[in-house]
Short mmCIF file of C-alpha atoms in Angstrom, two decimals:
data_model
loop_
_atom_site.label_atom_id
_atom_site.label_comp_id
_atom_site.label_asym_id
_atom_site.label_seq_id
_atom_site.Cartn_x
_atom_site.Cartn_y
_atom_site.Cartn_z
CA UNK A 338 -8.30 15.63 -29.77
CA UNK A 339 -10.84 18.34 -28.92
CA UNK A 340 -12.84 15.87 -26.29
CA UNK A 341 -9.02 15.63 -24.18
CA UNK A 342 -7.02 17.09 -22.11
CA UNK A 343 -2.61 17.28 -22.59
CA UNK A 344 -1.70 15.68 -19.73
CA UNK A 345 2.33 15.94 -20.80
CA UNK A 346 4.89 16.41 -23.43
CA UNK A 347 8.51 14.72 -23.26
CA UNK A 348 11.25 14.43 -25.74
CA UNK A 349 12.78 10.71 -24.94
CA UNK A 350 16.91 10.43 -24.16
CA UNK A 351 19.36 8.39 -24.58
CA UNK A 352 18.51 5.65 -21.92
CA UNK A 353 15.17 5.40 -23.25
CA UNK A 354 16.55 4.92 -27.02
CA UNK A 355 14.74 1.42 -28.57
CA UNK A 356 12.26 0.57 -25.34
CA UNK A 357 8.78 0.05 -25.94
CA UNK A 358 6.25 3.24 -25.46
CA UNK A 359 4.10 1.21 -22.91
CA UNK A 360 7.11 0.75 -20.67
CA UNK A 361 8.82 4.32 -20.91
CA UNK A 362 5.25 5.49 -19.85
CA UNK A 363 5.19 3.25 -17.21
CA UNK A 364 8.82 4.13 -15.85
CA UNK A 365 7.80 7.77 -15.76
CA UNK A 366 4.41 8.45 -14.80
CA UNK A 367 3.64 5.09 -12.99
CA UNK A 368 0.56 4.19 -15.56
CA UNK A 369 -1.31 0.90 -14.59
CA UNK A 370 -2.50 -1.87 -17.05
CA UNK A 371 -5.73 -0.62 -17.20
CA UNK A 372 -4.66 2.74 -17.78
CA UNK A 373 -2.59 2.01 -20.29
CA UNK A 374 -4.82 0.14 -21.82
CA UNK A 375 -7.49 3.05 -21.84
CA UNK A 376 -4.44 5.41 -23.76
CA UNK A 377 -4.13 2.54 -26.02
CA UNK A 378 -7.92 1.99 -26.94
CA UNK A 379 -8.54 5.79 -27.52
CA UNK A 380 -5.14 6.50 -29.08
CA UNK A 381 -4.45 9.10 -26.37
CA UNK A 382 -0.76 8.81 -27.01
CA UNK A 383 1.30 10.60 -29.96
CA UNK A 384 4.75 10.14 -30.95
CA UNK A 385 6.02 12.89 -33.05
CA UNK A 386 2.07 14.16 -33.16
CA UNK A 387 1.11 10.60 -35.07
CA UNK A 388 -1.22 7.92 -33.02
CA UNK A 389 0.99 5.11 -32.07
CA UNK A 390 1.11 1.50 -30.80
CA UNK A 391 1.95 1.63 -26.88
CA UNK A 392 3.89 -1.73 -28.55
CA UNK A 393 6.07 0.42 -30.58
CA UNK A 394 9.75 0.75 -29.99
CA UNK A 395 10.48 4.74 -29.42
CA UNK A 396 14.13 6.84 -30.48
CA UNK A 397 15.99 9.55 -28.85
CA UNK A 398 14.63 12.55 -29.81
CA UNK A 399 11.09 11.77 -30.38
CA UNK A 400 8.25 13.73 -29.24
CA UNK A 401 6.20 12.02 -27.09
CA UNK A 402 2.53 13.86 -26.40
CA UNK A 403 -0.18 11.85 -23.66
CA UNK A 404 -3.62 13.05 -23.49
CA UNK A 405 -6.32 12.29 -21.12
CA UNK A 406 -9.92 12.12 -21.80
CA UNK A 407 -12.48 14.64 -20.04
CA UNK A 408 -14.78 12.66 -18.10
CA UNK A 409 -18.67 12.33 -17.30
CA UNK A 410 -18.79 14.64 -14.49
CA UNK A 411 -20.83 13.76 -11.39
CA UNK A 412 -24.12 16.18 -10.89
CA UNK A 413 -22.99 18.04 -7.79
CA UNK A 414 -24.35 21.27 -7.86
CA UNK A 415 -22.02 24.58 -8.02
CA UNK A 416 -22.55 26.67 -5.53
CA UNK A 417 -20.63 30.24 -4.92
CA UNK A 418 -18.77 29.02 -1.60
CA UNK A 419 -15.54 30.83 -0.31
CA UNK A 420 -12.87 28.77 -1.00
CA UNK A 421 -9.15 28.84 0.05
CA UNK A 422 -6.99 27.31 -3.08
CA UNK A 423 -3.49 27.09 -0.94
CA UNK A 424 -2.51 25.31 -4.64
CA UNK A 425 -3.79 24.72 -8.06
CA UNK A 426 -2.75 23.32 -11.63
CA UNK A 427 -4.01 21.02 -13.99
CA UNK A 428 -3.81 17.65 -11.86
CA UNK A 429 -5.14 18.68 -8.42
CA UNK A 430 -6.16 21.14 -6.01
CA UNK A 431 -5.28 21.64 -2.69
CA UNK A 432 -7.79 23.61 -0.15
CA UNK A 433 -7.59 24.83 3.11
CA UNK A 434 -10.67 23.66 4.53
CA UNK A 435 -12.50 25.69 7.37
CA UNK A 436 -14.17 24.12 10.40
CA UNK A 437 -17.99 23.62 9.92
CA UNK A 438 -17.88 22.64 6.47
CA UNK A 439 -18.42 18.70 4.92
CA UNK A 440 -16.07 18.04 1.74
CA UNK A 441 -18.74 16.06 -0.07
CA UNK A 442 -22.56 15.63 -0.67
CA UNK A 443 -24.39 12.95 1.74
CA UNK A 444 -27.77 12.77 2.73
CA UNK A 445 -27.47 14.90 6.13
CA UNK A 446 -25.51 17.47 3.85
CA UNK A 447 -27.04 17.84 0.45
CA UNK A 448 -25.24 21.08 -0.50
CA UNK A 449 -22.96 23.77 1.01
CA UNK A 450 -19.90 21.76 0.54
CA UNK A 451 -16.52 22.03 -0.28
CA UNK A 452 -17.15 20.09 -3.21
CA UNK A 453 -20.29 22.07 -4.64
CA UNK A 454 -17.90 25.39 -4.01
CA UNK A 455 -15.18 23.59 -5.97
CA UNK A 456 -18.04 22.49 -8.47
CA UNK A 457 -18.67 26.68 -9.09
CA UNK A 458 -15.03 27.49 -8.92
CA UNK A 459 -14.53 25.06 -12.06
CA UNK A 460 -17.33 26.40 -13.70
CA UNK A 461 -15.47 29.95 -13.66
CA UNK A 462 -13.01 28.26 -15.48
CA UNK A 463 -15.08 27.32 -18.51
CA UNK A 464 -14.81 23.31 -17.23
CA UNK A 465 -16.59 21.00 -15.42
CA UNK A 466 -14.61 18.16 -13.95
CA UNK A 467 -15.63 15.31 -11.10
CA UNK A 468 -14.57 16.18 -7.68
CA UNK A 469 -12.32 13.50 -6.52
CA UNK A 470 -11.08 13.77 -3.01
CA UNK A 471 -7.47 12.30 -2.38
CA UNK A 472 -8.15 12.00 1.21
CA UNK A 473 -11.35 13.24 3.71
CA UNK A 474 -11.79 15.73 6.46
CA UNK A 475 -14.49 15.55 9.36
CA UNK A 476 -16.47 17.95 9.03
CA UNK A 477 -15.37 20.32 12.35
CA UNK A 478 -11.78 19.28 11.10
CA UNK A 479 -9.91 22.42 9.63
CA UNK A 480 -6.43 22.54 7.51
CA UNK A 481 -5.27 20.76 4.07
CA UNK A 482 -6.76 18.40 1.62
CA UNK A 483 -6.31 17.83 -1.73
CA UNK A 484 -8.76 16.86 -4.71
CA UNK A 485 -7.80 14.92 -7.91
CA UNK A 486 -9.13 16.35 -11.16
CA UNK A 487 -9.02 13.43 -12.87
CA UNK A 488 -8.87 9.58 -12.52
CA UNK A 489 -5.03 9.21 -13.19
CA UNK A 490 -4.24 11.80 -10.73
CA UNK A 491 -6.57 10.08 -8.05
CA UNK A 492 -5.51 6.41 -8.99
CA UNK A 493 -1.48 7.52 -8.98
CA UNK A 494 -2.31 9.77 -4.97
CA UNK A 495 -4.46 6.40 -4.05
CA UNK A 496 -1.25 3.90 -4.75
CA UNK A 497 1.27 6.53 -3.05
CA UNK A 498 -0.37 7.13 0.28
CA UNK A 499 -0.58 2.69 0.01
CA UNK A 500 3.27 3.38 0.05
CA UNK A 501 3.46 5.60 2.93
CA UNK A 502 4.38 8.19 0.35
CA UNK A 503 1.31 10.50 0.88
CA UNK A 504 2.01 12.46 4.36
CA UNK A 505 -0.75 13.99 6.36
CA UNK A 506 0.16 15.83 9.60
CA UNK A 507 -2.41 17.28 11.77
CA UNK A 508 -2.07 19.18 15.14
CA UNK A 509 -4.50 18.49 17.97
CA UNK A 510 -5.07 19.86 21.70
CA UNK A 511 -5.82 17.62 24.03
CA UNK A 512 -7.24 16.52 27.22
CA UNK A 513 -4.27 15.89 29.79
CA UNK A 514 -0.68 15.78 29.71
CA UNK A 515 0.58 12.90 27.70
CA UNK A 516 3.23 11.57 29.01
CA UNK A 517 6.14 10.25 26.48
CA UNK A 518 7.54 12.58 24.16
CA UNK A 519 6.54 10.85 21.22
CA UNK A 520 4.89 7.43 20.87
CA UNK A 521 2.80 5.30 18.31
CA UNK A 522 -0.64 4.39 18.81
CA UNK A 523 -1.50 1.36 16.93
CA UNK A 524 -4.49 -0.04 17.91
CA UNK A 525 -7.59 -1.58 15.28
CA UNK A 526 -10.66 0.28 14.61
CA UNK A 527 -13.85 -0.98 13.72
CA UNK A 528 -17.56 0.49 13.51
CA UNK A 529 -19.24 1.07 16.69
CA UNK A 530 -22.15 -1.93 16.98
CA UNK A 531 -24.50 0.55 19.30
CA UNK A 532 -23.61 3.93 17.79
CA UNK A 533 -23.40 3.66 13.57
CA UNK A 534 -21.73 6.74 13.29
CA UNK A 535 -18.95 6.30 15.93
CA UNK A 536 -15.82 4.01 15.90
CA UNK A 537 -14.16 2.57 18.60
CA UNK A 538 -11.29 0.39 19.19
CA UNK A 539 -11.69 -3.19 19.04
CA UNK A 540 -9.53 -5.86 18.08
CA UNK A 541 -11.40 -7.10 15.17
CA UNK A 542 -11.23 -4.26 13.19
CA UNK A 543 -8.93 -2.42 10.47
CA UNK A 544 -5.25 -1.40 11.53
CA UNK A 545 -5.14 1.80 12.45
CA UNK A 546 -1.56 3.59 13.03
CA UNK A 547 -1.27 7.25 14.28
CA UNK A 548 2.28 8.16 15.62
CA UNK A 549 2.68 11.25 17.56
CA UNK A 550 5.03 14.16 19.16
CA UNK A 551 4.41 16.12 22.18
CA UNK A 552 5.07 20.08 21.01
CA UNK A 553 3.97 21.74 24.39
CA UNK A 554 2.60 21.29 27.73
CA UNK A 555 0.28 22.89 30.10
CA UNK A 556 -1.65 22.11 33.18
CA UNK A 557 -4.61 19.79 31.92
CA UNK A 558 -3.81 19.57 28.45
CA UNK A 559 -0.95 19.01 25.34
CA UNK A 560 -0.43 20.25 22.05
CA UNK A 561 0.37 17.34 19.71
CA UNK A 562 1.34 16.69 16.32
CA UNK A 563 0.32 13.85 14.96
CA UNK A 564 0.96 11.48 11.22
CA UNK A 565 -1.13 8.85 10.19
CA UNK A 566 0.04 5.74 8.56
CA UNK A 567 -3.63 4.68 7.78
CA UNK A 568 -6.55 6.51 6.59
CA UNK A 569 -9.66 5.29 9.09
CA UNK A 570 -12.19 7.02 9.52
CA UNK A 571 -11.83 9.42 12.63
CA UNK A 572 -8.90 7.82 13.07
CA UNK A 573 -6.86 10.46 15.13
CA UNK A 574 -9.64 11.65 17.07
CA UNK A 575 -10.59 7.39 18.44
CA UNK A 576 -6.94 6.56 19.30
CA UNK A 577 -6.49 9.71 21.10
CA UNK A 578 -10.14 8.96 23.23
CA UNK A 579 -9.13 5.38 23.70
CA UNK A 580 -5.54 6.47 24.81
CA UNK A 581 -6.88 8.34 27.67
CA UNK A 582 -6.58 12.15 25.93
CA UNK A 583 -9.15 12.75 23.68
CA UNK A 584 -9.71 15.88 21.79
CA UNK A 585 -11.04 18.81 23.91
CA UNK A 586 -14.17 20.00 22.11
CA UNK A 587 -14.91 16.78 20.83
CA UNK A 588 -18.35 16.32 20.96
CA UNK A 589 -18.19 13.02 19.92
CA UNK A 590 -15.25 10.89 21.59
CA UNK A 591 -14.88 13.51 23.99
CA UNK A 592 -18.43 13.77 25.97
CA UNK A 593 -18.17 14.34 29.58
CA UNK A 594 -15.13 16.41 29.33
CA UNK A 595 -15.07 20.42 29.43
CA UNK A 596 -14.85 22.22 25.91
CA UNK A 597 -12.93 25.29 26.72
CA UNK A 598 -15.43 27.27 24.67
CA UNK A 599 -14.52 25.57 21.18
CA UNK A 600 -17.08 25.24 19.03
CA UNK A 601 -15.55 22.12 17.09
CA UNK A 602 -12.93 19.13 18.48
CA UNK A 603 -9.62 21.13 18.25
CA UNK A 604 -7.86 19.21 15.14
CA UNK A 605 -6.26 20.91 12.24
CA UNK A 606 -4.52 19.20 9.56
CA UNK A 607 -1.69 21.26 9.04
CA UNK A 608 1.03 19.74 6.52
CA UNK A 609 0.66 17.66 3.00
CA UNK A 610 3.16 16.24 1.62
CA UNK A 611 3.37 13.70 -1.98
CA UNK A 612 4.84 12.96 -5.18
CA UNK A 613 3.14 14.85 -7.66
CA UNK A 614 2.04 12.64 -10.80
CA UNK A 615 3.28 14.64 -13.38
CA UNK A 616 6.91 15.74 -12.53
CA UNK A 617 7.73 13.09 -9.72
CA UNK A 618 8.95 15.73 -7.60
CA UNK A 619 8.04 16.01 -3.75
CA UNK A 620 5.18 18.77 -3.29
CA UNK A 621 4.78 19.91 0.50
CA UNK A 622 2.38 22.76 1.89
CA UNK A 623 1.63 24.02 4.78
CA UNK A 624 -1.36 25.53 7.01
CA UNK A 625 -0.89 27.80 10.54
CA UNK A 626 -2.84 26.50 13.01
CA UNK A 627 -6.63 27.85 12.71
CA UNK A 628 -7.26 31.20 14.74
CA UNK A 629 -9.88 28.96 17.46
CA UNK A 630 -7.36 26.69 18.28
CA UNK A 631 -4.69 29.56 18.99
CA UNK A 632 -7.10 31.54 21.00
CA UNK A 633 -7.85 27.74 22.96
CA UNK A 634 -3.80 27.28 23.40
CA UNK A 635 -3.45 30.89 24.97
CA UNK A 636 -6.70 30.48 26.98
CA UNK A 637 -5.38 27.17 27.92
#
């Protein structure tokens, strides 16, 4: 087993007495067919530290050991960025990503990332692993994300935020006072037909649901936090435009309107929240809001 990676060890009770390995693993970690089909073809799976048959009926008491394989990594570069690890252990990371900063390689950003700086910090630890990102920031969007280490871990995340169990909360400043305390805005999104990088709102596109809550007011503009129930891309930042109070410093959604000063549209994802895929226990972190957006609030 030298090529893998323990993923976990479990001794199986009473309830689990005479069911077949294949389902016990799928009862407790969530596996899919064609993951369990992957433990089955590279006998990944030990029961009292012999290979077994994911067919085979398991017995109170036994041992039961589940390794993953290391995979091909992806050739991103590793380069010695600052990063801040708010969490870490064998399944996933979670970062606290700084405004200015793109989480992945593309062709306007060919290095300097988040993921060449988790590329390096890997390296330090005597592995190299793909970088598998859970869920996206923009760029000029600060606060929490998390990265997968392997394909389980991303598959398992993938299927839970599906379910509404994967919670993102961001906190925004924005133009005007909104008016209701809190509110849903659920309005499709599709790919702007003049503009390829923009979105707008049009009623051929994907769904797109962002609720919201109204934390403070002042004259001309509202701190908001905000949950998404979808994932689109610039999601928060095109329903708050198209509802009338888009994001000051927004270069983007917001053009026309008066910055403040901020260098970057005044967004911050500020709480995660999931099942973790190895314990099944609720993991939740947390991120202040960034020091520009404070100093924008008190200018404000």
């Amino acid at each position: 087993m030298t090529q893998e990676r323990l993923f976990n060890t479990f001794i199986v009770t009473a309830a689990e007495d005479g069911k077949k390995l294949q389902q016990v693993l799928k009862n407790r970690y969530h596996f899919s067919r064609r993951w369990l089909r992957r433990l089955k073809q590279g006998q990944y799976v030990l029961v009292n530290d012999e290979a077994s048959y994911l067919s085979a009926r398991i017995h109170s008491g036994d041992e039961i050991r589940i390794f993953l394989p290391d995979e091909i990594t992806l050739k991103i570069e590793p380069e010695a960025i600052p990063l801040r690890i708010s969490y870490e252990d064998e399944d996933i990371v979670v970062v606290d990503k700084p405004a200015g900063i793109v989480v992945h390689p593309t062709k306007g950003y060919p290095n300097g990332t988040l993921a060449n700086g988790l590329a390096y910090h890997f390296l330090q630890q005597g592995r190299e692993l793909p970088i598998r990102p859970v869920s996206r920031l923009d760029k000029d969007t600060s606060g929490l994300l998390m990265m997968a280490k392997h394909a389980y871990t991303h598959d398992f995340l993938s299927k839970e935020m599906k379910k509404k169990r994967y919670q993102r909360q961001y906190v925004a400043i924005v133009h005007g006072q909104i008016a209701d305390d809190v509110g849903t805005i659920n309005r499709p999104i599709a790919h702007d037909p003049v503009r390829p990088i923009h979105r707008w709102v049009n009623e051929n596109g994907a769904q797109a649901i962002t609720h919201y809550e109204v934390l403070e007011r002042k004259e001309g503009a509202t701190l908001v936090s905000l949950q998404l129930e979808t994932g689109r891309t610039h999601q928060i930042r095109v329903h708050l435009s198209d509802y009338g109070h888009p994001i000051i410093g927004d270069r983007m959604y917001a053009e026309g309107w008066k910055d403040y000063g901020i260098k970057r549209q005044a967004l911050h994802a500020t709480r995660l929240s999931f099942i973790h895929p190895r314990d099944g226990k609720e993991y939740m972190f947390f991120s202040p809001l960034s020091q520009d957006m404070k100093e924008l609030w008190a200018k404000l």
